[in-house]
Short mmCIF file of C-alpha atoms in Angstrom, two decimals:
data_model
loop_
_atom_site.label_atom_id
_atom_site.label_comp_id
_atom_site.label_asym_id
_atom_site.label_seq_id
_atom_site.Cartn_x
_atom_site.Cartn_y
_atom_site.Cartn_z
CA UNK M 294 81.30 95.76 127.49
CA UNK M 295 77.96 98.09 127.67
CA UNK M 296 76.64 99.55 124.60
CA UNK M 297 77.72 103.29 126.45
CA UNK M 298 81.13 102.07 126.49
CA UNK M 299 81.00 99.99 123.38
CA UNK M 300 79.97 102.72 120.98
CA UNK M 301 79.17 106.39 120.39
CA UNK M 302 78.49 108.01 117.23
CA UNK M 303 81.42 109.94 115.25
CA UNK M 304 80.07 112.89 115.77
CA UNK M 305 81.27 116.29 118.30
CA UNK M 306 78.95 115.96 121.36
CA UNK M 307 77.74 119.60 121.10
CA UNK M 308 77.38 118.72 117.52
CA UNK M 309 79.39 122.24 116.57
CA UNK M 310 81.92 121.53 113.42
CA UNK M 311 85.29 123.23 114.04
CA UNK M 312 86.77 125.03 111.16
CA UNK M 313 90.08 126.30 112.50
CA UNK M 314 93.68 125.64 111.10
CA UNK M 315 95.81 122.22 112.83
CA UNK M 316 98.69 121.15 112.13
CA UNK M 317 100.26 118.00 112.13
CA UNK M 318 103.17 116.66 114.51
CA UNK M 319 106.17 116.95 113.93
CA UNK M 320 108.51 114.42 116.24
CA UNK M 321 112.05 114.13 115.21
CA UNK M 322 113.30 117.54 115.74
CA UNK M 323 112.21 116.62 119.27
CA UNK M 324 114.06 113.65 119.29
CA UNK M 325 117.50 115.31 117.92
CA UNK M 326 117.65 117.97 120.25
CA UNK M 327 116.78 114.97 122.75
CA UNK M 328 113.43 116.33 124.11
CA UNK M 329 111.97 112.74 124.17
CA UNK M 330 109.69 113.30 127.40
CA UNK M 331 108.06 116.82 125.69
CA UNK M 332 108.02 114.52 122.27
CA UNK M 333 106.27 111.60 124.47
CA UNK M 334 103.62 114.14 126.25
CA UNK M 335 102.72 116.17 122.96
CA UNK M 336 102.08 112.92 120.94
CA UNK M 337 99.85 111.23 123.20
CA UNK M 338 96.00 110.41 121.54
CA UNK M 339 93.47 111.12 124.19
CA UNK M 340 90.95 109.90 121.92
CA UNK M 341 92.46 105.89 122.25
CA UNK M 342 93.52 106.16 125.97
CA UNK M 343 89.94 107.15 126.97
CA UNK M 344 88.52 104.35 125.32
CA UNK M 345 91.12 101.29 125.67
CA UNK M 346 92.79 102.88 128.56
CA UNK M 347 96.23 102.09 127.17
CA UNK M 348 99.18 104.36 126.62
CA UNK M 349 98.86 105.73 122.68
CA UNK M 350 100.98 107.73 120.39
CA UNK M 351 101.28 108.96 117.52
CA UNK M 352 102.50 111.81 115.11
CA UNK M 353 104.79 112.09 112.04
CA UNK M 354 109.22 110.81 111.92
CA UNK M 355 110.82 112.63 109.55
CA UNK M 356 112.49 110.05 107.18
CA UNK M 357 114.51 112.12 104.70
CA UNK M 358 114.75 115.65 105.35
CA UNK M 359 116.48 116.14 101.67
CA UNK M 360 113.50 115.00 100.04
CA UNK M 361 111.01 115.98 102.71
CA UNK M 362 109.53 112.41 103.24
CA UNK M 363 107.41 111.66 106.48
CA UNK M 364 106.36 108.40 108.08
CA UNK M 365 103.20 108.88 110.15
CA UNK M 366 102.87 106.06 113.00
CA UNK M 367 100.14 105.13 115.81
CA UNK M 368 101.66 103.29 118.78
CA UNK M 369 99.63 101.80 121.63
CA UNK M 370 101.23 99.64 124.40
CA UNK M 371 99.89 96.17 125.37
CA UNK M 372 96.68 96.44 127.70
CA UNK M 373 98.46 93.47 129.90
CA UNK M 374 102.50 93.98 130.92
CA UNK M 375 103.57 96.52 128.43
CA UNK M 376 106.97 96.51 130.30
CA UNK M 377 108.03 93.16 129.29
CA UNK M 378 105.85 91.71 126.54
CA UNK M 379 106.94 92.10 122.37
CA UNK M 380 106.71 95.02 119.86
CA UNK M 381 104.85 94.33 116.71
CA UNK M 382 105.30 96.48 113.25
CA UNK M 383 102.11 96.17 111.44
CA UNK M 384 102.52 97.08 107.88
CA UNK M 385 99.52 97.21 105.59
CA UNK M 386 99.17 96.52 101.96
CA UNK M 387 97.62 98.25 99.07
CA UNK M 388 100.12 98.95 98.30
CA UNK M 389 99.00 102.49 99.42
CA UNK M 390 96.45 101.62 102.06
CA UNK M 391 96.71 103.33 106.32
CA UNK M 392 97.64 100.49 108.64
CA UNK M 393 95.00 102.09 110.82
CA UNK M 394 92.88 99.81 108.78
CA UNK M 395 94.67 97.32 110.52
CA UNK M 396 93.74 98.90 113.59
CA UNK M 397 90.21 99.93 113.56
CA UNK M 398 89.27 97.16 111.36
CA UNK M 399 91.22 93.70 112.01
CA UNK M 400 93.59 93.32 115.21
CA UNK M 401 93.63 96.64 117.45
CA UNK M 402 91.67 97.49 120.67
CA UNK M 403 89.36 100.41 119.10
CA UNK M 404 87.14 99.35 116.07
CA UNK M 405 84.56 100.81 113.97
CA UNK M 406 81.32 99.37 113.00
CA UNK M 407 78.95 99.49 110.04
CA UNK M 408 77.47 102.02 111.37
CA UNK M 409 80.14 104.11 112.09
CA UNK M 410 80.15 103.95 116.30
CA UNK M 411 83.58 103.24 117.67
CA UNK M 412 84.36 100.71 120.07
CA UNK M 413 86.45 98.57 121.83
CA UNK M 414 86.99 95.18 120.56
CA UNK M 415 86.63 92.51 123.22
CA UNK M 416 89.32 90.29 121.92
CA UNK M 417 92.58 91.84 120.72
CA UNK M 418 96.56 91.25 119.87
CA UNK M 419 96.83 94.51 121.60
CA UNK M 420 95.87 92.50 124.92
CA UNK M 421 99.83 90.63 125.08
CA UNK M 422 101.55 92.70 122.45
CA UNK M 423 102.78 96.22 122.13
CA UNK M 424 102.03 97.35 118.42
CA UNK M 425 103.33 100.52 115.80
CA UNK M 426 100.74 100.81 113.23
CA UNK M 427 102.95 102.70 110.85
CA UNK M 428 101.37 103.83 107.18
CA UNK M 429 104.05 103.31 104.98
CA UNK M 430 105.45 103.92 101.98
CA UNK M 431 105.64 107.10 102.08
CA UNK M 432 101.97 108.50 100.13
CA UNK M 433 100.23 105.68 102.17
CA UNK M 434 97.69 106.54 104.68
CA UNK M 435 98.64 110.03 105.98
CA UNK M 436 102.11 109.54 105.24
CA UNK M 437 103.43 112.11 102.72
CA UNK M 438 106.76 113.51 100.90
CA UNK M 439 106.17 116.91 98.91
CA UNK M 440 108.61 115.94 96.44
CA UNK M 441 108.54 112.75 93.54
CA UNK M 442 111.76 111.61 94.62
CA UNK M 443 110.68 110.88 98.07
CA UNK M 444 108.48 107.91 96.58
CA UNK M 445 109.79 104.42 97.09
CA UNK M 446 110.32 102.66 93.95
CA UNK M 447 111.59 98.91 95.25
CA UNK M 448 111.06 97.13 98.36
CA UNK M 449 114.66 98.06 99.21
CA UNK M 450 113.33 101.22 99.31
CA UNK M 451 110.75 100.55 101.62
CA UNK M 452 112.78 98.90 103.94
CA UNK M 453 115.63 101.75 104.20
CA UNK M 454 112.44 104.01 105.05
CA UNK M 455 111.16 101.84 107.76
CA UNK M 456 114.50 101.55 109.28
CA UNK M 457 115.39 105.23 109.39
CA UNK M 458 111.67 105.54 111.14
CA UNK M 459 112.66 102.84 113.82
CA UNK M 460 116.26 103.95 114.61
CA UNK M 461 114.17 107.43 115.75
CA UNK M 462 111.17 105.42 117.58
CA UNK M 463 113.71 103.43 120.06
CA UNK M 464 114.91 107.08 120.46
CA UNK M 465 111.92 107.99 121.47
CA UNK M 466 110.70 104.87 122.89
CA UNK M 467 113.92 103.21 124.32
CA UNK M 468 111.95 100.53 127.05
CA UNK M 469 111.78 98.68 123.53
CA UNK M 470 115.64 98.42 123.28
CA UNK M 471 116.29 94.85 122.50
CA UNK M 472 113.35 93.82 123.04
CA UNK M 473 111.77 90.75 120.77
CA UNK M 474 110.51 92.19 117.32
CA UNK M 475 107.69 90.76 114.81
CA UNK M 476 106.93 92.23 111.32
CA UNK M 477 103.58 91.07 110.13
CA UNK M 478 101.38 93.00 107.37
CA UNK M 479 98.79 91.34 104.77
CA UNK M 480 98.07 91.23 101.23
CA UNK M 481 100.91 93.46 99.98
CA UNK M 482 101.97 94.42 103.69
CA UNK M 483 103.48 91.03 103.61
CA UNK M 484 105.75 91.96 100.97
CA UNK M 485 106.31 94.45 103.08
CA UNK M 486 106.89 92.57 105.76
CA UNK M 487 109.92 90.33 103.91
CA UNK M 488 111.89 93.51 102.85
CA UNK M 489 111.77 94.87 106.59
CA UNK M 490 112.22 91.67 108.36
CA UNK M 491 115.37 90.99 105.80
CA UNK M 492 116.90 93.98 106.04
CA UNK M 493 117.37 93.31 109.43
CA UNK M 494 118.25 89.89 109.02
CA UNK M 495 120.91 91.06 106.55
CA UNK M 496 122.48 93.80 108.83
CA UNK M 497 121.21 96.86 106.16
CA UNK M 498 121.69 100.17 108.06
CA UNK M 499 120.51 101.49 110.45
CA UNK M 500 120.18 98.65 112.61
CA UNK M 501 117.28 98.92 114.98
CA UNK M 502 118.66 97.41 118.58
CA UNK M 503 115.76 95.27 118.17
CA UNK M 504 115.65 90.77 118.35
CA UNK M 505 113.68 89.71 115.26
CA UNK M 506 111.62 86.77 116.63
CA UNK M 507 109.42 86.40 113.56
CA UNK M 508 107.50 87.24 110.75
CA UNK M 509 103.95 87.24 110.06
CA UNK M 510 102.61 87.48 106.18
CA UNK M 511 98.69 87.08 105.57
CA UNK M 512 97.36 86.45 102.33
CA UNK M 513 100.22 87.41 100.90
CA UNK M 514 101.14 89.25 97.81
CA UNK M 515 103.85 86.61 97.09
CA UNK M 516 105.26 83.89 94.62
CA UNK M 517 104.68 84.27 90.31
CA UNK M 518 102.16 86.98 90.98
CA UNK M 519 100.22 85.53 87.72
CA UNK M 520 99.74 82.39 89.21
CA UNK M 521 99.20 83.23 92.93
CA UNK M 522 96.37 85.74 91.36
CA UNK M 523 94.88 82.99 88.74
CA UNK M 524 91.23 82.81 90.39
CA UNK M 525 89.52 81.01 87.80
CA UNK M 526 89.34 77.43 89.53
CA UNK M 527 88.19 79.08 92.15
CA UNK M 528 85.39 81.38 91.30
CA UNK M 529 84.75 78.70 89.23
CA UNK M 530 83.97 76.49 91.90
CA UNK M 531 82.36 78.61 93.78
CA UNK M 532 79.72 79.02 91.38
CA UNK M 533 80.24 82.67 90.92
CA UNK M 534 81.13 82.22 87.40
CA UNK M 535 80.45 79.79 84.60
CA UNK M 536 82.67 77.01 82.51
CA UNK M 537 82.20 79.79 79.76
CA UNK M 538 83.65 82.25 82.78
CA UNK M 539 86.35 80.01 83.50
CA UNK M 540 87.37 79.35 80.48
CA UNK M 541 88.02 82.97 79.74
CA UNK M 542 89.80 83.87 83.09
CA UNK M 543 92.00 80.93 82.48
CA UNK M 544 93.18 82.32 78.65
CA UNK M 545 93.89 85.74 80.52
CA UNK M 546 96.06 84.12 82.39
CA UNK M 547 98.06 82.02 80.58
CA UNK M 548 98.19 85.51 78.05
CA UNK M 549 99.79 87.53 81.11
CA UNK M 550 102.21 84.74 81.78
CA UNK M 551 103.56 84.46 78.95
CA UNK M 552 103.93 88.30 78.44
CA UNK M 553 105.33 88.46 81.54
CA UNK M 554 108.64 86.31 80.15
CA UNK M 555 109.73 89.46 78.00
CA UNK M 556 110.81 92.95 79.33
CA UNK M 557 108.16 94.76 77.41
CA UNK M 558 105.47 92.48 78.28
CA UNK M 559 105.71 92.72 81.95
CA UNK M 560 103.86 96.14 81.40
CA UNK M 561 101.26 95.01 79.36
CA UNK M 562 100.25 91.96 81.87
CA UNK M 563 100.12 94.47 84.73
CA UNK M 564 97.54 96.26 82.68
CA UNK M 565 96.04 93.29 81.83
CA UNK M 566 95.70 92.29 85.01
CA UNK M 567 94.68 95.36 86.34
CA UNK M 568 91.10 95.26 84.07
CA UNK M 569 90.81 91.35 84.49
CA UNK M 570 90.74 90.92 88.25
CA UNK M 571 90.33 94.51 89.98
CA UNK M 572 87.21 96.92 90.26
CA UNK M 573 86.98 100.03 88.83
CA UNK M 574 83.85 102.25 89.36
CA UNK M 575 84.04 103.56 85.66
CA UNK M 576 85.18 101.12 83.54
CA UNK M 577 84.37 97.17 84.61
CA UNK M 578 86.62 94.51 85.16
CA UNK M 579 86.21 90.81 83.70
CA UNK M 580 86.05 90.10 87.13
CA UNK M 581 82.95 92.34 87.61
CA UNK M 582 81.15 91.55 84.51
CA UNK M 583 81.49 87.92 84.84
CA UNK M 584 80.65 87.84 88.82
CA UNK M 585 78.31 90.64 89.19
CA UNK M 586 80.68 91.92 92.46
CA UNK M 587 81.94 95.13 93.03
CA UNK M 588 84.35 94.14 95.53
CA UNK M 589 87.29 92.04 94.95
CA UNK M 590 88.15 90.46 98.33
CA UNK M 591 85.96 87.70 99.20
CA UNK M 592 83.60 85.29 98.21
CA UNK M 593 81.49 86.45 101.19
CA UNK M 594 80.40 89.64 99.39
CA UNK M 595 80.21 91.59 96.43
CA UNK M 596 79.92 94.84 97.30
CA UNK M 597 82.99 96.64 100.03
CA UNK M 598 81.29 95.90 103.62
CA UNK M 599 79.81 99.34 105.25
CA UNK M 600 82.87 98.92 108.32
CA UNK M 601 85.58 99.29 105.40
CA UNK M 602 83.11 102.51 103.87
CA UNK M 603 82.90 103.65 107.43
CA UNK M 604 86.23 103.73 108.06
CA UNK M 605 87.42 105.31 105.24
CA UNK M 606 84.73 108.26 105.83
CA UNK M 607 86.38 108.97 109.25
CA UNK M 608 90.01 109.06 108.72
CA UNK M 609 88.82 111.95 106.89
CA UNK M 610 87.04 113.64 109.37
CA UNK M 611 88.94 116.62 111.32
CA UNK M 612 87.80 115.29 114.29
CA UNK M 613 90.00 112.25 113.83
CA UNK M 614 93.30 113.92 112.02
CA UNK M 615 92.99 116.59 114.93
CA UNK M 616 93.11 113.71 117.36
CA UNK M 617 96.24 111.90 115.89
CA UNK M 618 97.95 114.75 115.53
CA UNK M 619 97.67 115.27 111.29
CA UNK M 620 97.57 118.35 110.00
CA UNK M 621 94.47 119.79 108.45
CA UNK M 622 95.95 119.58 105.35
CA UNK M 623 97.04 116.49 104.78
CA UNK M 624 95.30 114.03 102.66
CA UNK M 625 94.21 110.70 103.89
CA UNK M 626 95.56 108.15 100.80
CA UNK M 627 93.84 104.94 99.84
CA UNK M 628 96.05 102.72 97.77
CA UNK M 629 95.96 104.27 95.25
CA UNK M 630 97.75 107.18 93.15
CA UNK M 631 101.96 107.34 93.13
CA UNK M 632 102.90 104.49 95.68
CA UNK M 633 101.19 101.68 93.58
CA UNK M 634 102.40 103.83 90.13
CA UNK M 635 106.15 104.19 91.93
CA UNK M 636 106.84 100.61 93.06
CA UNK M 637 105.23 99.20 89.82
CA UNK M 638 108.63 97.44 88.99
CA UNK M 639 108.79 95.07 91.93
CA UNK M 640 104.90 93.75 91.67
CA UNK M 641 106.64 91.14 89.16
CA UNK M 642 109.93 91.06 91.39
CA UNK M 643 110.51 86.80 92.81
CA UNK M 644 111.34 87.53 96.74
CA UNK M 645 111.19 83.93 97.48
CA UNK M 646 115.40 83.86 98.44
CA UNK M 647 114.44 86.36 100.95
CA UNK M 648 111.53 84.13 102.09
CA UNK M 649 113.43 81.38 101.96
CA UNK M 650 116.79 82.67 104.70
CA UNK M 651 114.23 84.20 106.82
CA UNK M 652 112.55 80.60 106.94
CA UNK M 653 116.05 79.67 108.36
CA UNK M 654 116.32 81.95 111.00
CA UNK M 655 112.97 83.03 112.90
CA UNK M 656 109.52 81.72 113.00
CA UNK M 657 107.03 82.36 110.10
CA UNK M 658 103.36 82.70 109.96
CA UNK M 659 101.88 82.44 106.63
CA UNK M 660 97.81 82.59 106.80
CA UNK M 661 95.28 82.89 104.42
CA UNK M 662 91.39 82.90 104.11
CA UNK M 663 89.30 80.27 102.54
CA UNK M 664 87.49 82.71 100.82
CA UNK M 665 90.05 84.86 98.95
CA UNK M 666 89.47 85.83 95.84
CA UNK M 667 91.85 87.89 95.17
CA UNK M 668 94.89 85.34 95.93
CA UNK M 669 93.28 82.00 95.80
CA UNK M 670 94.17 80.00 99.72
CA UNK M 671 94.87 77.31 97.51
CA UNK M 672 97.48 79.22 95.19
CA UNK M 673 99.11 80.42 98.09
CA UNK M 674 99.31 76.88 99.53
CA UNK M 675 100.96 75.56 96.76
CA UNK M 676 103.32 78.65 96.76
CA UNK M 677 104.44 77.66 100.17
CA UNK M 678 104.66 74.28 99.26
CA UNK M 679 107.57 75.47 96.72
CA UNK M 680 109.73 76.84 98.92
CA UNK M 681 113.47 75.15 99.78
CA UNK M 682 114.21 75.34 103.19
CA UNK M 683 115.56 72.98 105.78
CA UNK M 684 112.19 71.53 106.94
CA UNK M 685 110.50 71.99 103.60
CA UNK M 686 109.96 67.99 102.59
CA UNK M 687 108.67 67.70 105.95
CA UNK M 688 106.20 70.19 105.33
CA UNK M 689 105.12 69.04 102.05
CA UNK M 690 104.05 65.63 103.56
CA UNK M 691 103.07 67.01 106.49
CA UNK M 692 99.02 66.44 107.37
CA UNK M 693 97.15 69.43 108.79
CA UNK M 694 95.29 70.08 112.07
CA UNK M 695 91.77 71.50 112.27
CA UNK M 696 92.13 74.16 114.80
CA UNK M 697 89.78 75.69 117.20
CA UNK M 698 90.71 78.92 118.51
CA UNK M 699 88.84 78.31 121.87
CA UNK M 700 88.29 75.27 123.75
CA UNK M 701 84.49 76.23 123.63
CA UNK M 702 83.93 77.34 120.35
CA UNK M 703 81.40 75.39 118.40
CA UNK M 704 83.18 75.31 114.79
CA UNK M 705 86.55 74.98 114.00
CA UNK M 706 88.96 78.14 113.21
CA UNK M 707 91.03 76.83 110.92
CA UNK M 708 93.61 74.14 109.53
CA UNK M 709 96.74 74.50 110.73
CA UNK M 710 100.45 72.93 109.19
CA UNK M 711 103.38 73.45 111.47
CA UNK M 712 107.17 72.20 110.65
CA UNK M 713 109.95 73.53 112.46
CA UNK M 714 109.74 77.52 111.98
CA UNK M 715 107.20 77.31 109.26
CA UNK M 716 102.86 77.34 110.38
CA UNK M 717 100.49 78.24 107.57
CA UNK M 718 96.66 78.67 109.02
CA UNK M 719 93.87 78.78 106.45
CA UNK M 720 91.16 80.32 108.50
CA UNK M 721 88.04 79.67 107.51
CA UNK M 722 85.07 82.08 106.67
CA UNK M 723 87.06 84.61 105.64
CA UNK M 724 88.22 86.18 102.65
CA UNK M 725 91.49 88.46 101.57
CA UNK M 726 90.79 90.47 104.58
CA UNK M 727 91.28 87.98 107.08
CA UNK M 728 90.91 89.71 109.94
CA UNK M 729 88.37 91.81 108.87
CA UNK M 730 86.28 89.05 108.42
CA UNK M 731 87.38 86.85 111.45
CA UNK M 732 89.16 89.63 113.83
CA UNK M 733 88.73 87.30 116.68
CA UNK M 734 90.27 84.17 115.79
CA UNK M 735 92.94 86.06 113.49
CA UNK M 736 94.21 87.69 116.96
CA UNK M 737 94.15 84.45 118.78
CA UNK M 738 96.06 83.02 115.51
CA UNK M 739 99.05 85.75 115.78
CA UNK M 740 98.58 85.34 119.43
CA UNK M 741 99.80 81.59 119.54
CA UNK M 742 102.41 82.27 117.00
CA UNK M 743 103.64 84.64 118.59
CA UNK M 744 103.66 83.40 122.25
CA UNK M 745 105.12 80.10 120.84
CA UNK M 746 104.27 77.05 122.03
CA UNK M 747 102.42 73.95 120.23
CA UNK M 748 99.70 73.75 123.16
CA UNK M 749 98.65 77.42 122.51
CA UNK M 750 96.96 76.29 119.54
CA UNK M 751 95.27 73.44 121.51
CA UNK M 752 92.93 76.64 122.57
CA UNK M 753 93.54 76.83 126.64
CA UNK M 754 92.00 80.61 126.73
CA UNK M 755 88.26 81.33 127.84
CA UNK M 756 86.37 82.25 125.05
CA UNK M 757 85.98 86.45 124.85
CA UNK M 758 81.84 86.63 124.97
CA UNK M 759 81.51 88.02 121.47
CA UNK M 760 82.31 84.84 119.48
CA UNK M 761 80.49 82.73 121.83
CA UNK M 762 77.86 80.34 120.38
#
């Protein structure tokens, strides 16, 4: 791709700011009074099509018209056979945070860089699979309700939400009829993604005419949250703290779990937590003072890379919200504020029996990054390792594969376990934002899950150029 087409500056050519009112999109009253083809034309982003050349969407569902709760969504079809190929719901984490940044910043075919040009990512999911970025709960991203009670407070919650939004999408988008459905989403989006995925599973109303194939959870906000979360080993050995530093990460720990085995204690380990292993610009975290990073995420670096900064920056531009069809007045959210407050209750919350009868039924991806330091690969290893399932002694004994994603790439991808519906890929060089860090090999990962077959992760594909070494 040439630099021309690769990148331009986020910026209006003639350079003139425009300061008029826009509102945002409003879709289901289209779709009840069954004007899907005006709903279809008026939602279409000119801004995507121009540069990937695929068919894009995107606007606001209403999800609760009681409680005035909206779910805003980007759609683009597959570059390759959108006709036939499967529909992916990718739910981002936070909780709080746009699954745009899923989009411009890990799997989609338009990207941002650290320098804030746009372009259009050479490898992609996007290339074999129709995807519905879709910010949700409701407060996350540019999705809004104007009244408390529209907040989700439980992952049930959440998933009644998400099913009320895709009951009106098939409406509006009914080529997808029974076609074969993933769920994937990291960090917290995984979460996400079990509530969804079961509610399907489980029959829960309204029931999208859509085949669940599988599920796809990365770096997951799963298991005994203060173990998955207990980073002290790690940082430890990754020299970015000392025995003294270990040794007082480890006695936080053990303190929030056992305050976490009494009702009134749950709240005080949350806080707890909150000032041992976050950031906070005002007020530093053990895990600042002892590391010297500003950015909890990855080993990599301490400070939030400029592409994340970047990103942010534009959402909030009305250059962008005019483009997607948000209204002027709506405020881009960024994990932070009500959702996180709201669903407070089910951070503590064991989902593994949902884990465990979707491990029964469909395929499961379960990645990580080598390194996370947020959620530890190896904690989450040994999470999966817990699970009861019908292949699960087979997967505890089970010896992994190191993986290269192409069959010319120089160093390997990743290490790779599969049993029966289970694989769990630790991909290496990268940190809680997998595909962030490694966008190319984290699409070719989802790729072969989701295409299903043990050769695709033998790496058949020609290399894309920009991975090349």
């Amino acid at each position: 791709v040439s630099a021309a087409i690769a990148g331009i500056l986020i910026i209006r050519a003639d350079g003139r700011k425009r300061k008029e009112s826009y509102q945002s999109l409003y879709l289901t009253p289209y779709i009840e009074k069954g004007k899907i083809e005006e709903a279809r034309n008026l939602s279409r982003v000119k801004l995507f099509e121009d540069y990937i050349k695929a068919e894009t969407n995107s606007g606001y569902i209403t999800i609760d018209k009681w409680k005035r709760s909206y779910l805003f969504f980007t759609h683009i079809r597959a570059l390759r056979d959108p006709e036939t190929t499967p529909l992916l719901l990718w739910l981002q984490g936070g909780p709080g945070l746009s699954s745009l940044f899923g989009e411009f910043l890990e799997i989609g075919p338009l990207g941002i860089d650290a320098t804030g040009k746009l372009f259009v990512r050479n490898t992609t999911l996007q290339q074999h699979v129709n995807v519905i970025y879709l910010d949700q709960p409701v407060g996350a991203g540019f999705s809004f309700t104007k009244g408390l009670l529209g907040y989700a407070h439980s992952l049930d919650d959440v998933a009644s939400g998400v099913l009320v939004f895709l009951q009106q999408f098939l409406k509006m988008f009914p080529e997808y009829e029974n076609r074969e459905f993933y769920v994937g989403g990291e960090s917290y989006g995984a979460r996400f993604t079990v509530g969804v995925s079961h509610a399907i599973h489980s029959g829960k109303k309204p029931r999208p005419a859509l085949r669940l194939r599988g599920v796809i959870m990365g770096a997951g906000f799963l298991g005994q949250l203060m173990r998955v979360a207990d980073s002290s080993e790690f940082l430890y050995e990754m020299s970015m703290i000392t025995k003294k530093g270990r040794k007082s990460f480890a006695q936080k720990f053990a303190d929030m779990r056992q305050k976490v085995r009494s009702l009134f204690g749950k709240l005080a380990a949350l806080l707890n937590l909150r000032r041992t292993i976050f950031t906070s610009k005002t007020n530093p975290t053990l895990f600042q003072k002892l590391t010297g990073y500003n950015n909890q995420a990855s080993a990599l670096y301490s400070e939030k890379p400029e592409n994340m900064v970047r990103f942010e920056k534009y959402m909030q531009t009305d250059e962008f919200k005019r483009a997607v069809h948000v209204g002027k007045s709506v405020i881009f959210m960024k994990a932070e504020g009500k959702v996180a407050t709201k669903l407070k209750d089910d951070y503590l919350t064991d989902i593994s029996d949902k884990i465990e009868d979707l491990l029964q039924s469909y395929k499961v991806l379960f990645y990580t990054g080598q390194m996370d330091t947020l959620f530890p690969s190896r904690n989450l290893q040994d999470y999966f390792r817990s699970l009861n399932w019908t292949g699960a002694e087979e997967f505890r004994s089970k010896e992994p594969s190191h993986w290269k994603a192409y069959p010319t790439s120089r160093f390997v991808s990743g290490i790779v376990t599969m049993v029966g519906n289970m694989t769990e890929v630790v991909l290496l060089r990268a940190g809680h934002y997998v595909a962030v860090d490694e966008p190319d090999n984290a699409s070719k990962m989802m790729l072969n899950f989701i295409e299903g077959t043990g050769t695709r992760w033998e790496g058949q594909d020609e290399e894309p150029d920009s991975i090349k070494a």
